[in-house]
Amino acid sequence: MDIFFSGSIRGGRSDVDVYATLIDILERHGTVLTEHIGTEGVEADEAAAGLTDTDIYEQDLAWLQQADVVVAEVTTPSLGVGYEIGRAVARETPVLCLYRPGAEHELSAMIRGNDAVEVTEYRTPSAVEPVLEAFVRRHREARDRR
Ligand SMILES: O=c1[nH]c(=O)n([C@H]2C[C@H](O)[C@@H](COP(=O)(O)O)O2)cc1CO
């Protein structure tokens, strides 16, 4: 299963360690196309590789098209994450959003109020592993039946 992991970059990097742990967990259940989101120096790495914002946008859209499922960590609000979720919903790609309650920002109604998006509240990455595993397995089985 190809998994598009989505997490804040320019929206703020305070959850980067959480993203890295979630990506490690997801790698046990499929292929994460966007491992770079859990890397501390992602923007410096992209700049060193000579990537423009257009390159980044086009690469991300290509990965989104390839993805069987999207897992988005939405505790830190991010324009890019919201955009990726909207594009995934439009393509009917299954989306699971992970949100830690008690955060500075309440989760957007555009996410929590959207029936096409699953939202799971959690406290620690290890506590949410069974949810991630079940989400990927359910959609793998659905894909294999098609
Ligand atoms: O440098 C980047 N690389 C990259 O892959 N993205 C994508 C992946 C993330 O899921 C999302 C983050 O958006 P934002 O930067 O608006 O927080 O956008 C976003 C940026 C910067 O906007």
mmCIF file of C-alpha atoms and ligand atoms in Angstrom:
data_model
loop_
_atom_site.group_PDB
_atom_site.id
_atom_site.type_symbol
_atom_site.label_atom_id
_atom_site.label_comp_id
_atom_site.label_asym_id
_atom_site.label_seq_id
_atom_site.Cartn_x
_atom_site.Cartn_y
_atom_site.Cartn_z
ATOM 1 C CA MET A 1 0.000 0.000 0.000
ATOM 2 C CA ASP A 2 1.309 3.427 -0.905
ATOM 3 C CA ILE A 3 0.687 5.838 1.971
ATOM 4 C CA PHE A 4 0.820 9.614 1.628
ATOM 5 C CA PHE A 5 1.683 10.978 5.076
ATOM 6 C CA SER A 6 0.769 14.640 5.433
ATOM 7 C CA GLY A 7 2.043 16.950 8.183
ATOM 8 C CA SER A 8 2.786 20.612 8.710
ATOM 9 C CA ILE A 9 5.983 22.133 7.320
ATOM 10 C CA ARG A 10 5.560 25.898 6.897
ATOM 11 C CA GLY A 11 2.571 25.805 9.248
ATOM 12 C CA GLY A 12 5.044 25.030 12.065
ATOM 13 C CA ARG A 13 7.419 22.188 12.874
ATOM 14 C CA SER A 14 6.769 21.653 16.574
ATOM 15 C CA ASP A 15 5.341 18.146 15.926
ATOM 16 C CA VAL A 16 8.157 16.887 13.685
ATOM 17 C CA ASP A 17 9.147 14.157 16.171
ATOM 18 C CA VAL A 18 5.555 12.918 16.254
ATOM 19 C CA TYR A 19 5.504 12.825 12.433
ATOM 20 C CA ALA A 20 8.749 10.820 12.381
ATOM 21 C CA THR A 21 7.367 8.259 14.838
ATOM 22 C CA LEU A 22 4.059 7.955 12.958
ATOM 23 C CA ILE A 23 5.964 7.472 9.677
ATOM 24 C CA ASP A 24 8.081 4.708 11.289
ATOM 25 C CA ILE A 25 4.879 2.968 12.405
ATOM 26 C CA LEU A 26 3.237 3.358 8.980
ATOM 27 C CA GLU A 27 6.333 1.898 7.269
ATOM 28 C CA ARG A 28 5.491 -1.409 9.020
ATOM 29 C CA HIS A 29 2.162 -1.487 7.192
ATOM 30 C CA GLY A 30 2.973 -0.032 3.767
ATOM 31 C CA THR A 31 5.259 2.289 1.801
ATOM 32 C CA VAL A 32 5.306 5.902 2.964
ATOM 33 C CA LEU A 33 5.819 8.123 -0.108
ATOM 34 C CA THR A 34 6.503 11.277 1.929
ATOM 35 C CA GLU A 35 9.079 10.235 4.520
ATOM 36 C CA HIS A 36 10.728 13.662 4.202
ATOM 37 C CA ILE A 37 7.913 15.204 6.275
ATOM 38 C CA GLY A 38 9.403 13.576 9.375
ATOM 39 C CA THR A 39 12.901 14.892 8.672
ATOM 40 C CA GLU A 40 14.131 17.771 10.820
ATOM 41 C CA GLY A 41 15.852 19.664 7.987
ATOM 42 C CA VAL A 42 13.296 19.052 5.244
ATOM 43 C CA GLU A 43 13.284 22.588 3.840
ATOM 44 C CA ALA A 44 17.080 22.869 3.891
ATOM 45 C CA ASP A 45 17.312 19.485 2.138
ATOM 46 C CA GLU A 46 14.824 20.593 -0.535
ATOM 47 C CA ALA A 47 16.719 23.853 -1.045
ATOM 48 C CA ALA A 48 20.029 21.961 -1.289
ATOM 49 C CA ALA A 49 18.441 19.725 -3.938
ATOM 50 C CA GLY A 50 17.491 22.876 -5.874
ATOM 51 C CA LEU A 51 13.739 22.260 -5.578
ATOM 52 C CA THR A 52 11.502 25.247 -6.249
ATOM 53 C CA ASP A 53 8.041 25.606 -4.713
ATOM 54 C CA THR A 54 6.630 24.513 -8.083
ATOM 55 C CA ASP A 55 8.784 21.356 -7.999
ATOM 56 C CA ILE A 56 7.585 20.618 -4.458
ATOM 57 C CA TYR A 57 3.934 21.161 -5.407
ATOM 58 C CA GLU A 58 4.158 18.980 -8.517
ATOM 59 C CA GLN A 59 6.007 16.184 -6.716
ATOM 60 C CA ASP A 60 3.461 16.203 -3.906
ATOM 61 C CA LEU A 61 0.529 16.082 -6.318
ATOM 62 C CA ALA A 62 2.143 13.136 -8.138
ATOM 63 C CA TRP A 63 2.573 11.280 -4.820
ATOM 64 C CA LEU A 64 -1.040 12.087 -3.902
ATOM 65 C CA GLN A 65 -2.195 10.549 -7.178
ATOM 66 C CA GLN A 66 -0.106 7.455 -6.516
ATOM 67 C CA ALA A 67 -1.301 7.030 -2.932
ATOM 68 C CA ASP A 68 -3.786 4.324 -1.933
ATOM 69 C CA VAL A 69 -4.511 6.144 1.344
ATOM 70 C CA VAL A 70 -3.665 9.437 3.059
ATOM 71 C CA VAL A 71 -2.795 9.758 6.756
ATOM 72 C CA ALA A 72 -2.661 13.385 7.919
ATOM 73 C CA GLU A 73 -1.473 14.629 11.309
ATOM 74 C CA VAL A 74 -3.630 17.729 11.759
ATOM 75 C CA THR A 75 -2.830 18.945 15.281
ATOM 76 C CA THR A 76 -0.663 21.784 13.931
ATOM 77 C CA PRO A 77 -2.860 23.615 11.393
ATOM 78 C CA SER A 78 -1.266 23.855 7.940
ATOM 79 C CA LEU A 79 -2.531 25.262 4.641
ATOM 80 C CA GLY A 80 -0.645 22.592 2.714
ATOM 81 C CA VAL A 81 -2.070 19.733 4.800
ATOM 82 C CA GLY A 82 -5.610 21.095 4.389
ATOM 83 C CA TYR A 83 -5.053 21.427 0.650
ATOM 84 C CA GLU A 84 -3.730 17.860 0.360
ATOM 85 C CA ILE A 85 -6.724 16.532 2.311
ATOM 86 C CA GLY A 86 -9.122 18.410 0.014
ATOM 87 C CA ARG A 87 -7.427 17.034 -3.103
ATOM 88 C CA ALA A 88 -7.464 13.495 -1.677
ATOM 89 C CA VAL A 89 -11.182 13.738 -0.839
ATOM 90 C CA ALA A 90 -11.901 14.987 -4.371
ATOM 91 C CA ARG A 91 -10.103 11.900 -5.753
ATOM 92 C CA GLU A 92 -11.994 9.641 -3.305
ATOM 93 C CA THR A 93 -8.713 8.522 -1.751
ATOM 94 C CA PRO A 94 -9.390 7.368 1.839
ATOM 95 C CA VAL A 95 -8.167 9.923 4.408
ATOM 96 C CA LEU A 96 -7.438 9.358 8.105
ATOM 97 C CA CYS A 97 -6.725 12.476 10.184
ATOM 98 C CA LEU A 98 -4.945 12.238 13.529
ATOM 99 C CA TYR A 99 -5.531 14.963 16.100
ATOM 100 C CA ARG A 100 -4.223 15.372 19.649
ATOM 101 C CA PRO A 101 -6.940 17.044 21.770
ATOM 102 C CA GLY A 102 -6.013 19.920 24.022
ATOM 103 C CA ALA A 103 -3.875 21.513 21.316
ATOM 104 C CA GLU A 104 -3.598 25.261 20.862
ATOM 105 C CA HIS A 105 -6.001 25.177 17.893
ATOM 106 C CA GLU A 106 -9.351 23.383 17.825
ATOM 107 C CA LEU A 107 -9.660 21.138 14.778
ATOM 108 C CA SER A 108 -11.209 22.850 11.746
ATOM 109 C CA ALA A 109 -14.859 22.129 10.990
ATOM 110 C CA MET A 110 -13.711 21.550 7.386
ATOM 111 C CA ILE A 111 -12.069 18.378 8.702
ATOM 112 C CA ARG A 112 -14.161 17.318 11.700
ATOM 113 C CA GLY A 113 -17.411 18.127 9.911
ATOM 114 C CA ASN A 114 -16.462 16.204 6.771
ATOM 115 C CA ASP A 115 -18.009 12.726 6.521
ATOM 116 C CA ALA A 116 -15.486 11.780 3.835
ATOM 117 C CA VAL A 117 -12.645 12.077 6.361
ATOM 118 C CA GLU A 118 -12.034 9.794 9.335
ATOM 119 C CA VAL A 119 -10.796 11.634 12.425
ATOM 120 C CA THR A 120 -9.071 9.840 15.293
ATOM 121 C CA GLU A 121 -8.074 11.645 18.459
ATOM 122 C CA TYR A 122 -5.001 10.256 20.168
ATOM 123 C CA ARG A 123 -2.355 11.099 22.729
ATOM 124 C CA THR A 124 0.744 9.171 21.677
ATOM 125 C CA PRO A 125 1.863 7.594 18.375
ATOM 126 C CA SER A 126 2.173 4.135 19.956
ATOM 127 C CA ALA A 127 -1.412 4.363 21.252
ATOM 128 C CA VAL A 128 -2.705 5.042 17.750
ATOM 129 C CA GLU A 129 -0.821 2.186 16.025
ATOM 130 C CA PRO A 130 -3.806 -0.234 16.098
ATOM 131 C CA VAL A 131 -5.944 2.425 14.367
ATOM 132 C CA LEU A 132 -3.291 2.954 11.678
ATOM 133 C CA GLU A 133 -2.902 -0.771 11.119
ATOM 134 C CA ALA A 134 -6.671 -1.306 10.866
ATOM 135 C CA PHE A 135 -7.096 1.668 8.485
ATOM 136 C CA VAL A 136 -4.406 0.407 6.100
ATOM 137 C CA ARG A 137 -5.602 -3.217 6.301
ATOM 138 C CA ARG A 138 -9.246 -2.257 5.634
ATOM 139 C CA HIS A 139 -8.347 -0.265 2.543
ATOM 140 C CA ARG A 140 -5.867 -2.909 1.310
ATOM 141 C CA GLU A 141 -8.654 -5.496 1.471
ATOM 142 C CA ALA A 142 -11.065 -3.115 -0.299
ATOM 143 C CA ARG A 143 -8.483 -2.470 -3.020
ATOM 144 C CA ASP A 144 -7.775 -6.183 -3.452
ATOM 145 C CA ARG A 145 -11.501 -6.895 -3.877
ATOM 146 C CA ARG A 146 -11.758 -4.376 -6.739
HETATM 147 O O1 LIG B 1 8.678 22.104 1.594
HETATM 148 C C1 LIG B 1 7.584 21.519 1.535
HETATM 149 N N1 LIG B 1 7.527 20.194 1.178
HETATM 150 C C2 LIG B 1 6.340 19.508 1.156
HETATM 151 O O2 LIG B 1 6.338 18.314 0.844
HETATM 152 N N2 LIG B 1 5.160 20.172 1.502
HETATM 153 C C3 LIG B 1 3.863 19.454 1.533
HETATM 154 C C4 LIG B 1 3.864 18.200 2.372
HETATM 155 C C5 LIG B 1 3.126 18.528 3.645
HETATM 156 O O3 LIG B 1 2.149 17.519 3.917
HETATM 157 C C6 LIG B 1 2.454 19.868 3.384
HETATM 158 C C7 LIG B 1 2.841 20.926 4.394
HETATM 159 O O4 LIG B 1 2.296 22.169 4.025
HETATM 160 P P1 LIG B 1 2.720 23.549 4.759
HETATM 161 O O5 LIG B 1 4.130 23.845 4.373
HETATM 162 O O6 LIG B 1 1.719 24.545 4.229
HETATM 163 O O7 LIG B 1 2.594 23.321 6.240
HETATM 164 O O8 LIG B 1 2.874 20.297 2.088
HETATM 165 C C8 LIG B 1 5.187 21.498 1.809
HETATM 166 C C9 LIG B 1 6.371 22.206 1.835
HETATM 167 C C10 LIG B 1 6.442 23.641 2.202
HETATM 168 O O9 LIG B 1 5.215 24.317 2.025
#
